[in-house]
Short mmCIF file of C-alpha atoms in Angstrom, two decimals:
data_model
loop_
_atom_site.label_atom_id
_atom_site.label_comp_id
_atom_site.label_asym_id
_atom_site.label_seq_id
_atom_site.Cartn_x
_atom_site.Cartn_y
_atom_site.Cartn_z
CA MET A 828 19.37 -112.76 -165.12
CA ASP A 829 20.56 -116.18 -163.95
CA PHE A 830 23.79 -114.59 -162.76
CA PHE A 831 22.00 -112.11 -160.49
CA HIS A 832 19.56 -114.79 -159.34
CA ASN A 833 22.48 -117.01 -158.34
CA LEU A 834 24.15 -114.13 -156.52
CA ALA A 835 20.89 -113.53 -154.64
CA ILE A 836 21.00 -117.19 -153.51
CA GLY A 837 24.59 -116.67 -152.42
CA PHE A 838 23.81 -113.52 -150.43
CA SER A 839 20.88 -115.21 -148.66
CA THR A 840 23.21 -118.05 -147.61
CA ALA A 841 26.28 -115.98 -146.75
CA PHE A 842 24.31 -113.47 -144.64
CA GLN A 843 22.90 -116.10 -142.32
CA LEU A 844 24.20 -115.34 -138.83
CA THR A 845 25.88 -118.73 -138.46
CA ASN A 846 27.72 -118.41 -141.76
CA LEU A 847 28.71 -114.81 -141.02
CA PHE A 848 30.12 -115.95 -137.69
CA TYR A 849 32.23 -118.71 -139.26
CA ALA A 850 33.39 -116.37 -142.03
CA PHE A 851 34.61 -114.02 -139.29
CA VAL A 852 36.24 -116.90 -137.39
CA GLY A 853 37.97 -118.07 -140.58
CA CYS A 854 39.26 -114.59 -141.42
CA LEU A 855 40.44 -114.02 -137.84
CA LEU A 856 42.21 -117.39 -137.67
CA GLY A 857 43.65 -116.89 -141.15
CA THR A 858 45.07 -113.50 -140.19
CA LEU A 859 46.47 -114.92 -136.95
CA ILE A 860 48.06 -117.84 -138.80
CA GLY A 861 49.41 -115.50 -141.45
CA VAL A 862 51.03 -113.40 -138.73
CA LEU A 863 52.63 -116.31 -136.85
CA PRO A 864 55.66 -117.39 -138.92
CA GLY A 865 56.02 -121.00 -139.96
CA LEU A 866 52.51 -122.41 -139.48
CA GLY A 867 50.68 -121.31 -142.64
CA PRO A 868 47.16 -122.02 -143.93
CA LEU A 869 48.04 -125.54 -145.06
CA ALA A 870 48.92 -126.75 -141.56
CA THR A 871 46.03 -124.83 -140.01
CA ILE A 872 43.36 -126.20 -142.35
CA ALA A 873 44.78 -129.70 -141.84
CA MET A 874 44.51 -129.25 -138.07
CA LEU A 875 40.97 -127.86 -138.17
CA LEU A 876 39.49 -130.46 -140.52
CA PRO A 877 38.13 -132.60 -137.63
CA ILE A 878 36.16 -129.58 -136.33
CA THR A 879 34.21 -129.38 -139.58
CA TYR A 880 32.45 -132.66 -138.75
CA ALA A 881 30.15 -130.75 -136.41
CA LEU A 882 29.42 -127.89 -138.86
CA THR A 883 27.09 -127.59 -141.81
CA PRO A 884 28.81 -127.95 -145.21
CA GLU A 885 28.29 -124.24 -145.92
CA ALA A 886 29.76 -123.12 -142.60
CA ALA A 887 32.70 -125.55 -142.87
CA LEU A 888 33.78 -124.44 -146.35
CA ILE A 889 33.20 -120.75 -145.62
CA MET A 890 35.42 -120.98 -142.52
CA LEU A 891 38.20 -122.94 -144.26
CA ALA A 892 38.13 -120.59 -147.25
CA GLY A 893 38.40 -117.63 -144.87
CA ILE A 894 41.47 -119.20 -143.28
CA TYR A 895 43.09 -119.61 -146.71
CA TYR A 896 42.68 -116.11 -148.12
CA GLY A 897 42.94 -114.58 -144.64
CA ALA A 898 46.43 -116.05 -144.30
CA GLN A 899 47.49 -114.38 -147.56
CA TYR A 900 46.25 -111.13 -146.05
CA GLY A 901 47.80 -111.54 -142.60
CA GLY A 902 51.16 -112.75 -143.85
CA SER A 903 51.92 -109.28 -145.19
CA THR A 904 51.90 -107.77 -141.67
CA THR A 905 54.97 -109.62 -140.40
CA ALA A 906 56.58 -109.45 -143.84
CA ILE A 907 56.46 -105.64 -143.63
CA VAL A 908 56.98 -105.00 -139.91
CA VAL A 909 59.28 -107.90 -138.96
CA ASN A 910 60.92 -108.89 -142.28
CA LEU A 911 59.61 -112.40 -141.63
CA PRO A 912 56.90 -113.76 -143.96
CA GLY A 913 54.09 -115.36 -142.00
CA GLU A 914 53.05 -117.27 -145.12
CA SER A 915 55.01 -118.46 -148.15
CA SER A 916 53.15 -116.19 -150.57
CA SER A 917 54.31 -113.17 -148.51
CA VAL A 918 58.00 -113.88 -149.06
CA VAL A 919 58.15 -111.38 -151.92
CA THR A 920 56.51 -108.67 -149.80
CA THR A 921 59.46 -108.67 -147.40
CA ILE A 922 61.81 -107.39 -150.11
CA ASP A 923 60.33 -103.89 -150.39
CA GLY A 924 57.78 -103.87 -147.57
CA TYR A 925 60.39 -104.14 -144.81
CA GLN A 926 62.54 -101.47 -146.47
CA MET A 927 59.52 -99.13 -146.47
CA ALA A 928 59.05 -99.89 -142.76
CA LYS A 929 62.68 -99.08 -142.00
CA GLN A 930 62.15 -95.75 -143.75
CA GLY A 931 59.25 -94.96 -141.41
CA ARG A 932 56.59 -95.87 -144.02
CA ALA A 933 55.30 -99.08 -142.41
CA GLY A 934 51.79 -97.60 -142.22
CA VAL A 935 51.76 -96.79 -145.94
CA ALA A 936 53.07 -100.27 -146.78
CA LEU A 937 50.38 -101.94 -144.64
CA ALA A 938 47.66 -99.73 -146.15
CA THR A 939 48.92 -100.55 -149.65
CA ALA A 940 48.77 -104.27 -148.89
CA ALA A 941 45.22 -103.88 -147.52
CA ILE A 942 43.96 -101.87 -150.50
CA ALA A 943 45.61 -104.21 -153.01
CA SER A 944 44.29 -107.33 -151.31
CA PHE A 945 40.73 -106.01 -151.01
CA PHE A 946 40.55 -104.85 -154.64
CA ALA A 947 42.06 -108.11 -155.92
CA GLY A 948 39.75 -110.18 -153.72
CA THR A 949 36.68 -108.34 -155.04
CA VAL A 950 37.70 -108.78 -158.68
CA ALA A 951 38.63 -112.42 -158.14
CA THR A 952 35.27 -113.11 -156.49
CA LEU A 953 33.48 -111.69 -159.53
CA ALA A 954 35.74 -113.79 -161.78
CA VAL A 955 34.84 -116.95 -159.87
CA ALA A 956 31.13 -116.12 -160.14
CA ALA A 957 31.37 -115.28 -163.87
CA LEU A 958 33.50 -118.26 -164.94
CA ALA A 959 31.85 -120.89 -162.77
CA GLN A 960 28.80 -121.58 -164.92
CA PRO A 961 30.56 -121.82 -168.32
CA LEU A 962 33.24 -124.11 -166.90
CA ALA A 963 30.69 -126.28 -165.12
CA ALA A 964 28.71 -126.60 -168.36
CA THR A 965 31.90 -127.63 -170.16
CA ALA A 966 32.71 -130.16 -167.44
CA LEU A 967 29.38 -131.90 -168.06
CA LEU A 968 30.71 -132.85 -171.52
CA PHE A 969 33.59 -134.76 -169.91
CA GLY A 970 33.49 -138.56 -169.78
CA PRO A 971 35.71 -140.98 -167.81
CA LYS A 972 38.62 -140.76 -170.30
CA GLU A 973 38.55 -136.95 -170.33
CA PHE A 974 38.47 -136.71 -166.54
CA PHE A 975 41.36 -139.19 -166.31
CA SER A 976 43.46 -137.14 -168.73
CA LEU A 977 42.54 -133.87 -166.99
CA MET A 978 43.65 -135.24 -163.61
CA ILE A 979 46.92 -136.51 -165.11
CA LEU A 980 47.54 -133.03 -166.54
CA GLY A 981 46.80 -131.46 -163.15
CA LEU A 982 49.23 -133.76 -161.34
CA VAL A 983 51.97 -133.21 -163.93
CA VAL A 984 51.65 -129.41 -163.86
CA ALA A 985 51.51 -129.42 -160.05
CA SER A 986 54.74 -131.45 -160.03
CA VAL A 987 56.34 -129.07 -162.52
CA LEU A 988 55.52 -126.05 -160.38
CA SER A 989 56.30 -127.64 -157.00
CA SER A 990 59.45 -126.84 -155.07
CA GLY A 991 62.40 -129.05 -155.89
CA PRO A 992 63.33 -131.03 -159.01
CA PHE A 993 60.58 -132.32 -161.29
CA ILE A 994 61.55 -135.97 -160.82
CA GLU A 995 61.12 -135.63 -157.06
CA GLY A 996 57.68 -134.05 -157.56
CA ILE A 997 56.55 -136.88 -159.85
CA GLY A 998 57.96 -139.44 -157.42
CA MET A 999 55.92 -137.95 -154.56
CA VAL A 1000 52.78 -137.96 -156.74
CA VAL A 1001 53.29 -141.66 -157.49
CA LEU A 1002 53.85 -142.38 -153.80
CA GLY A 1003 50.59 -140.61 -152.94
CA MET A 1004 48.73 -142.61 -155.59
CA LEU A 1005 50.21 -145.84 -154.21
CA LEU A 1006 48.98 -144.92 -150.72
CA SER A 1007 45.51 -144.34 -152.18
CA LEU A 1008 45.42 -148.00 -153.29
CA ILE A 1009 45.32 -149.17 -149.66
CA GLY A 1010 41.85 -150.33 -148.65
CA THR A 1011 38.93 -151.89 -150.51
CA ASP A 1012 38.96 -152.34 -154.28
CA ILE A 1013 36.22 -150.18 -155.80
CA ASN A 1014 35.11 -152.90 -158.25
CA SER A 1015 35.70 -156.29 -156.64
CA GLY A 1016 35.36 -155.32 -152.98
CA THR A 1017 38.51 -157.22 -152.02
CA GLN A 1018 41.08 -155.83 -149.57
CA ARG A 1019 44.32 -154.40 -150.95
CA PHE A 1020 47.53 -153.82 -148.97
CA ALA A 1021 45.65 -153.58 -145.65
CA PHE A 1022 47.81 -156.30 -144.01
CA GLY A 1023 44.80 -157.58 -142.09
CA ILE A 1024 44.41 -154.31 -140.13
CA PRO A 1025 40.64 -153.57 -139.91
CA GLN A 1026 41.23 -149.81 -139.57
CA LEU A 1027 42.86 -149.80 -143.02
CA PHE A 1028 39.98 -151.54 -144.80
CA ASP A 1029 38.56 -148.14 -145.76
CA GLY A 1030 41.97 -146.85 -146.79
CA ILE A 1031 44.28 -144.29 -145.22
CA ASP A 1032 42.20 -141.54 -143.70
CA PHE A 1033 42.85 -138.17 -145.27
CA VAL A 1034 42.82 -136.15 -142.04
CA PRO A 1035 45.58 -137.98 -140.04
CA LEU A 1036 47.89 -137.93 -143.06
CA ALA A 1037 47.36 -134.22 -143.75
CA MET A 1038 47.61 -133.27 -140.09
CA GLY A 1039 50.71 -135.41 -139.53
CA ILE A 1040 52.69 -134.28 -142.59
CA PHE A 1041 51.61 -130.64 -142.71
CA GLY A 1042 50.56 -129.92 -139.12
CA PHE A 1043 52.59 -131.87 -136.58
CA ALA A 1044 55.74 -132.00 -138.75
CA GLU A 1045 55.61 -128.22 -139.21
CA ILE A 1046 55.33 -127.74 -135.43
CA VAL A 1047 58.34 -130.00 -134.84
CA ARG A 1048 60.36 -128.10 -137.46
CA ASN A 1049 59.49 -124.78 -135.83
CA LEU A 1050 61.02 -126.01 -132.56
CA GLU A 1051 64.42 -125.87 -134.20
CA PRO A 1052 66.48 -122.78 -133.24
CA HIS A 1053 65.94 -119.77 -135.48
CA GLY A 1054 67.47 -116.33 -135.66
CA ASP A 1055 66.16 -113.47 -133.56
CA ILE A 1056 63.23 -111.46 -134.87
CA SER A 1057 63.96 -107.75 -135.32
CA LEU A 1058 60.88 -105.58 -134.96
CA VAL A 1059 60.49 -102.14 -136.47
CA THR A 1060 60.55 -99.92 -133.39
CA GLN A 1061 58.96 -96.81 -134.89
CA LYS A 1062 55.30 -96.23 -134.12
CA ILE A 1063 53.12 -97.22 -137.06
CA LYS A 1064 51.24 -94.14 -138.30
CA ASN A 1065 50.33 -92.24 -141.49
CA LEU A 1066 48.38 -95.12 -142.98
CA PHE A 1067 47.03 -93.12 -145.92
CA PRO A 1068 49.26 -93.22 -149.05
CA THR A 1069 50.16 -89.98 -150.84
CA ARG A 1070 49.00 -89.00 -154.31
CA GLU A 1071 52.35 -90.14 -155.74
CA ASP A 1072 51.96 -93.47 -153.94
CA PHE A 1073 48.54 -93.97 -155.52
CA ARG A 1074 49.90 -93.06 -158.96
CA ARG A 1075 52.55 -95.76 -158.69
CA MET A 1076 50.55 -98.46 -156.92
CA ILE A 1077 47.27 -98.44 -158.90
CA PRO A 1078 48.74 -99.82 -162.18
CA ALA A 1079 50.64 -102.44 -160.16
CA ILE A 1080 47.42 -103.48 -158.40
CA PHE A 1081 45.59 -103.87 -161.72
CA ARG A 1082 48.41 -105.93 -163.23
CA GLY A 1083 48.81 -108.06 -160.10
CA THR A 1084 45.07 -108.71 -159.94
CA ALA A 1085 44.93 -109.79 -163.59
CA LEU A 1086 48.01 -112.00 -163.26
CA GLY A 1087 46.83 -113.62 -160.01
CA THR A 1088 43.34 -114.24 -161.40
CA ILE A 1089 44.81 -116.14 -164.37
CA LEU A 1090 47.55 -118.07 -162.54
CA GLY A 1091 45.24 -119.06 -159.68
CA VAL A 1092 43.14 -121.15 -162.07
CA LEU A 1093 46.11 -123.16 -163.34
CA PRO A 1094 47.00 -126.48 -161.66
CA GLY A 1095 49.87 -125.92 -159.26
CA GLY A 1096 49.32 -122.16 -159.38
CA GLY A 1097 47.66 -120.19 -156.61
CA ALA A 1098 48.98 -117.48 -154.34
CA VAL A 1099 52.71 -118.32 -154.19
CA LEU A 1100 53.33 -118.50 -157.93
CA SER A 1101 51.19 -115.40 -158.51
CA SER A 1102 53.12 -113.22 -156.04
CA PHE A 1103 56.54 -114.17 -157.45
CA ALA A 1104 55.38 -113.67 -161.04
CA SER A 1105 53.88 -110.28 -160.18
CA TYR A 1106 57.09 -109.01 -158.56
CA THR A 1107 59.13 -110.08 -161.58
CA LEU A 1108 56.67 -108.37 -163.92
CA GLU A 1109 56.65 -105.11 -161.94
CA LYS A 1110 60.44 -104.96 -161.85
CA LYS A 1111 60.65 -105.46 -165.63
CA LEU A 1112 57.98 -102.85 -166.40
CA SER A 1113 59.19 -100.25 -163.91
CA LYS A 1114 60.91 -97.06 -165.10
CA HIS A 1115 62.99 -97.22 -161.92
CA PRO A 1116 63.99 -100.89 -161.44
CA GLU A 1117 66.93 -99.79 -159.27
CA GLN A 1118 64.41 -98.84 -156.53
CA PHE A 1119 63.20 -102.42 -156.15
CA GLY A 1120 64.65 -103.93 -153.01
CA LYS A 1121 64.97 -100.44 -151.51
CA GLY A 1122 61.32 -99.70 -150.73
CA ALA A 1123 59.45 -99.54 -154.07
CA ILE A 1124 55.72 -99.39 -153.39
CA GLU A 1125 55.02 -101.40 -156.56
CA GLY A 1126 56.94 -104.28 -154.96
CA VAL A 1127 54.24 -104.42 -152.27
CA ALA A 1128 51.12 -103.55 -154.29
CA GLY A 1129 51.67 -106.00 -157.15
CA PRO A 1130 52.49 -109.20 -155.21
CA GLU A 1131 49.85 -108.53 -152.52
CA SER A 1132 47.08 -108.13 -155.11
CA ALA A 1133 48.36 -111.15 -157.07
CA ASN A 1134 48.53 -113.54 -154.10
CA ASN A 1135 45.01 -112.66 -152.92
CA ALA A 1136 43.53 -112.98 -156.41
CA GLY A 1137 45.37 -116.27 -156.96
CA ALA A 1138 44.15 -117.66 -153.64
CA GLN A 1139 40.51 -117.07 -154.56
CA THR A 1140 40.48 -118.06 -158.23
CA SER A 1141 42.12 -121.38 -157.29
CA PHE A 1142 38.60 -122.33 -156.16
CA ILE A 1143 37.39 -122.27 -159.79
CA PRO A 1144 38.79 -125.67 -160.94
CA LEU A 1145 37.82 -127.21 -157.59
CA LEU A 1146 34.18 -126.12 -157.69
CA THR A 1147 33.59 -126.59 -161.43
CA LEU A 1148 35.78 -129.55 -162.42
CA GLY A 1149 36.42 -131.21 -159.08
CA ILE A 1150 40.18 -130.85 -159.63
CA PRO A 1151 42.23 -129.24 -156.82
CA SER A 1152 44.68 -126.74 -158.35
CA ASN A 1153 47.02 -126.82 -155.33
CA VAL A 1154 47.49 -128.66 -152.05
CA VAL A 1155 45.23 -126.32 -150.05
CA MET A 1156 42.43 -127.06 -152.51
CA ALA A 1157 43.17 -130.76 -151.97
CA LEU A 1158 42.41 -130.19 -148.29
CA MET A 1159 39.16 -128.49 -149.33
CA VAL A 1160 38.32 -131.66 -151.27
CA GLY A 1161 38.82 -133.56 -148.03
CA ALA A 1162 36.46 -131.18 -146.22
CA MET A 1163 33.81 -131.66 -148.92
CA THR A 1164 34.26 -135.44 -148.77
CA ILE A 1165 33.69 -135.36 -145.01
CA HIS A 1166 30.24 -133.91 -145.73
CA ASN A 1167 29.52 -136.39 -148.57
CA ILE A 1168 29.82 -133.71 -151.25
CA GLN A 1169 31.41 -134.76 -154.54
CA PRO A 1170 33.45 -131.84 -155.93
CA GLY A 1171 32.64 -131.05 -159.54
CA PRO A 1172 30.03 -129.51 -161.83
CA GLN A 1173 27.11 -131.14 -160.03
CA VAL A 1174 27.76 -129.08 -156.89
CA MET A 1175 26.30 -126.04 -158.67
CA THR A 1176 23.08 -127.83 -159.64
CA LYS A 1177 22.57 -130.07 -156.62
CA ASN A 1178 23.68 -127.65 -153.91
CA PRO A 1179 23.46 -124.07 -155.26
CA SER A 1180 23.25 -122.53 -151.79
CA LEU A 1181 26.64 -124.06 -150.91
CA PHE A 1182 28.23 -123.07 -154.21
CA TRP A 1183 27.03 -119.48 -154.42
CA GLY A 1184 27.12 -118.95 -150.65
CA LEU A 1185 30.84 -119.77 -150.66
CA ILE A 1186 31.49 -117.35 -153.53
CA VAL A 1187 29.61 -114.45 -151.90
CA SER A 1188 31.26 -115.17 -148.56
CA MET A 1189 34.65 -114.52 -150.21
CA TRP A 1190 33.70 -110.90 -150.85
CA ILE A 1191 32.27 -110.53 -147.33
CA GLY A 1192 35.46 -112.09 -145.94
CA ASN A 1193 37.65 -109.60 -147.83
CA LEU A 1194 35.64 -106.74 -146.33
CA MET A 1195 36.08 -108.25 -142.87
CA LEU A 1196 39.83 -108.53 -143.45
CA VAL A 1197 40.17 -104.82 -144.19
CA ILE A 1198 38.35 -104.03 -140.93
CA LEU A 1199 40.39 -106.58 -138.97
CA ASN A 1200 43.92 -105.94 -140.20
CA LEU A 1201 44.70 -102.25 -140.04
CA PRO A 1202 43.30 -101.46 -136.55
CA LEU A 1203 44.86 -104.61 -135.05
CA VAL A 1204 48.39 -104.26 -136.45
CA GLY A 1205 49.79 -103.54 -132.98
CA LEU A 1206 48.16 -106.65 -131.54
CA TRP A 1207 49.48 -108.90 -134.33
CA VAL A 1208 53.01 -107.61 -133.84
CA LYS A 1209 52.85 -108.20 -130.06
CA LEU A 1210 51.87 -111.83 -130.67
CA LEU A 1211 55.31 -112.39 -132.18
CA SER A 1212 56.91 -111.80 -128.79
CA ILE A 1213 55.24 -114.93 -127.32
CA PRO A 1214 57.86 -117.74 -127.20
CA TYR A 1215 56.91 -120.61 -129.48
CA ARG A 1216 57.65 -123.15 -126.72
CA TYR A 1217 54.53 -121.90 -124.92
CA LEU A 1218 52.32 -122.19 -128.00
CA PHE A 1219 53.17 -125.61 -129.40
CA PRO A 1220 52.02 -127.86 -126.49
CA ALA A 1221 48.51 -126.36 -126.60
CA ILE A 1222 48.41 -126.72 -130.40
CA MET A 1223 49.54 -130.36 -130.21
CA VAL A 1224 46.92 -131.28 -127.57
CA PHE A 1225 44.17 -129.53 -129.52
CA CYS A 1226 45.13 -131.32 -132.75
CA SER A 1227 45.41 -134.73 -131.07
CA ILE A 1228 41.89 -134.34 -129.66
CA GLY A 1229 40.69 -133.44 -133.16
CA VAL A 1230 42.26 -136.54 -134.71
CA PHE A 1231 40.90 -138.75 -131.90
CA SER A 1232 37.38 -137.42 -132.51
CA ILE A 1233 37.31 -138.73 -136.11
CA ASN A 1234 36.40 -142.28 -135.05
CA ASN A 1235 36.80 -141.95 -131.26
CA GLY A 1236 39.83 -144.22 -131.45
CA THR A 1237 43.57 -144.00 -130.92
CA PHE A 1238 44.52 -145.58 -134.27
CA GLU A 1239 44.17 -142.25 -136.09
CA VAL A 1240 46.38 -140.55 -133.47
CA TYR A 1241 49.11 -143.17 -134.05
CA GLU A 1242 48.64 -142.67 -137.79
CA ALA A 1243 49.13 -138.91 -137.45
CA ALA A 1244 52.25 -139.47 -135.30
CA LEU A 1245 53.70 -141.82 -137.92
CA PHE A 1246 53.03 -139.36 -140.72
CA CYS A 1247 54.55 -136.61 -138.56
CA ILE A 1248 57.85 -138.51 -138.54
CA PHE A 1249 57.52 -139.12 -142.27
CA GLY A 1250 56.70 -135.46 -142.94
CA TYR A 1251 59.68 -134.26 -140.89
CA MET A 1252 61.95 -136.60 -142.87
CA LEU A 1253 60.60 -135.13 -146.11
CA MET A 1254 61.45 -131.62 -144.86
CA LYS A 1255 64.98 -132.65 -143.94
CA LEU A 1256 65.47 -134.29 -147.34
CA ASP A 1257 63.98 -131.25 -149.13
CA LEU A 1258 61.33 -133.42 -150.76
CA PRO A 1259 58.00 -131.73 -151.63
CA ALA A 1260 55.08 -133.11 -149.63
CA ALA A 1261 52.35 -131.25 -151.55
CA PRO A 1262 52.41 -133.53 -154.64
CA LEU A 1263 52.06 -136.55 -152.33
CA LEU A 1264 48.81 -135.18 -150.91
CA LEU A 1265 47.50 -134.36 -154.40
CA GLY A 1266 48.31 -137.92 -155.48
CA LEU A 1267 46.49 -139.35 -152.48
CA VAL A 1268 43.41 -137.17 -153.05
CA LEU A 1269 43.17 -137.71 -156.82
CA GLY A 1270 44.36 -141.33 -156.79
CA PRO A 1271 40.92 -142.96 -156.26
CA ALA A 1272 39.27 -140.75 -158.89
CA ILE A 1273 42.07 -141.43 -161.40
CA GLU A 1274 41.76 -145.18 -160.83
CA GLU A 1275 37.96 -145.13 -161.05
CA ASN A 1276 37.88 -143.10 -164.29
CA PHE A 1277 40.68 -145.15 -165.85
CA ARG A 1278 38.95 -148.46 -165.14
CA ARG A 1279 35.56 -147.10 -166.22
CA ALA A 1280 37.02 -145.86 -169.52
CA MET A 1281 38.71 -149.22 -170.12
CA VAL A 1282 35.45 -151.09 -169.47
CA LEU A 1283 33.50 -148.82 -171.85
CA SER A 1284 36.17 -149.24 -174.55
CA ARG A 1285 36.39 -153.02 -173.96
CA GLY A 1286 40.04 -152.86 -172.97
CA ASP A 1287 41.21 -150.57 -175.78
CA SER A 1288 43.80 -148.31 -174.15
CA THR A 1289 44.09 -146.13 -177.27
CA VAL A 1290 40.75 -144.56 -176.37
CA PHE A 1291 42.63 -141.99 -174.29
CA LEU A 1292 44.43 -140.80 -177.44
CA THR A 1293 41.68 -141.13 -180.05
CA SER A 1294 39.32 -138.84 -178.11
CA PRO A 1295 40.26 -135.28 -179.22
CA LEU A 1296 39.78 -133.69 -175.78
CA SER A 1297 41.49 -136.50 -173.86
CA GLY A 1298 44.33 -136.66 -176.36
CA GLY A 1299 44.80 -132.89 -176.20
CA LEU A 1300 45.03 -132.95 -172.41
CA LEU A 1301 47.59 -135.77 -172.46
CA ALA A 1302 49.55 -133.91 -175.15
CA ALA A 1303 49.60 -130.81 -172.92
CA ALA A 1304 50.91 -132.94 -170.03
CA THR A 1305 53.64 -134.36 -172.29
CA ILE A 1306 54.65 -130.88 -173.47
CA ALA A 1307 54.88 -129.70 -169.86
CA VAL A 1308 57.20 -132.61 -169.02
CA VAL A 1309 59.39 -131.98 -172.08
CA LEU A 1310 59.68 -128.24 -171.34
CA ILE A 1311 60.75 -128.81 -167.74
CA MET A 1312 63.19 -131.58 -168.67
CA MET A 1313 64.91 -129.75 -171.55
CA PRO A 1314 67.30 -127.65 -169.37
CA ALA A 1315 68.43 -130.76 -167.47
CA ILE A 1316 68.94 -132.71 -170.71
CA ARG A 1317 70.84 -129.79 -172.25
CA SER A 1318 73.15 -129.41 -169.22
CA LYS A 1319 73.93 -133.14 -169.15
CA ARG A 1320 74.70 -133.07 -172.87
CA GLU A 1321 77.06 -130.11 -172.39
CA GLU A 1322 78.83 -131.90 -169.54
CA ALA A 1323 79.24 -135.01 -171.70
CA LEU A 1324 80.71 -132.95 -174.55
CA LYS A 1325 83.20 -131.31 -172.18
CA GLU A 1326 84.38 -134.70 -171.02
#
């Protein structure tokens, strides 16, 4: 009965006109961002964070969540019609989706992506609602040492699954944690590494860093010359799949939904990992693997259901444990912090309307996305013909105004510009920026829980290993490091033997 009572609270919150409006705005922006190649939900959410100051916490999170899963939805349009993924999780969809479009089946491919995404989004929403309470109850059993170990595990796994070598991922995590030390010491109140700059006494603001590294730097990178975009010239029609299409796509949708639901919960998982894993699974299970890459409908249905399910279940560790499972969830932590909301199990008890309203709004948002995407395919494709040089100045001005509005000062704008240069350098050096942001977000909580555990244990550092739960989490982090390092160690050993 509690489950249905909580859902009733969620429906009463989500169906308020203001929240419905911002859910629609989020889905529309997410679809638009998914369609425009190169920007992505990460940069968009980073740019729009300042706007959330003026919104209620419910409206802010509903809109940002809509942008996130809306981008997974919209990215499939350009992946199929243009062979250019609008979002990283749609990369896999280009393989078979574009081939279907070239064969005159663009409408079927788009309908398949819509059906798969809606079904996966509905199932994932129910999974979030069902798993939230048990996980939140478990989280209440955690003490400082357990939370410290859980955050360490999350950062390690996120580094393991990030793009680039593991050592680089860990290095960026450490750099993010070092940046989080700037400001006022949480215990003594003394200033650390602020260099006498008053604006740094409260630490590095989350919004300028995120907007600089993921927003401005992405815009600058997109100004580099790219190849021409080739549009599918045939008129998009025959949206309804055939009986044979349904026979082949339904099992793929079920498998992709299950896989995305599981992988979305894992630290470092989410939509990108889910879509790649689903495509690999479908190709291995298929009776006709030779058709993959030539227009196999399973190659669209599986990844599209997996990326949407993974995008939504990644909210589970954020809302129940307070741990962001990927960098977009780290931005959601920033949005919650702006509204003085501490992510974790207490959100459910202290602010049930926010918690359950966000969950119900996910289902409403998925319904909106079905209505938005298919009728507006022609419009989304036409947007791609607008030269990027006309779009970026307006985006830059809008974002600069947003950063300025944080404290009505220019310091944050200079900060964002500095981090833009830094973010662009990271892109050129092929260094992952996502672990840096996770380190910055989790750094203060890791430090606080570590110091609290040390005080309670009177300086005994073995307390992290003697506690069964804490020790198990640290053991899991160690195993993850060993597993990722074994191939590198083996290859070096083989090279040494050859010499």
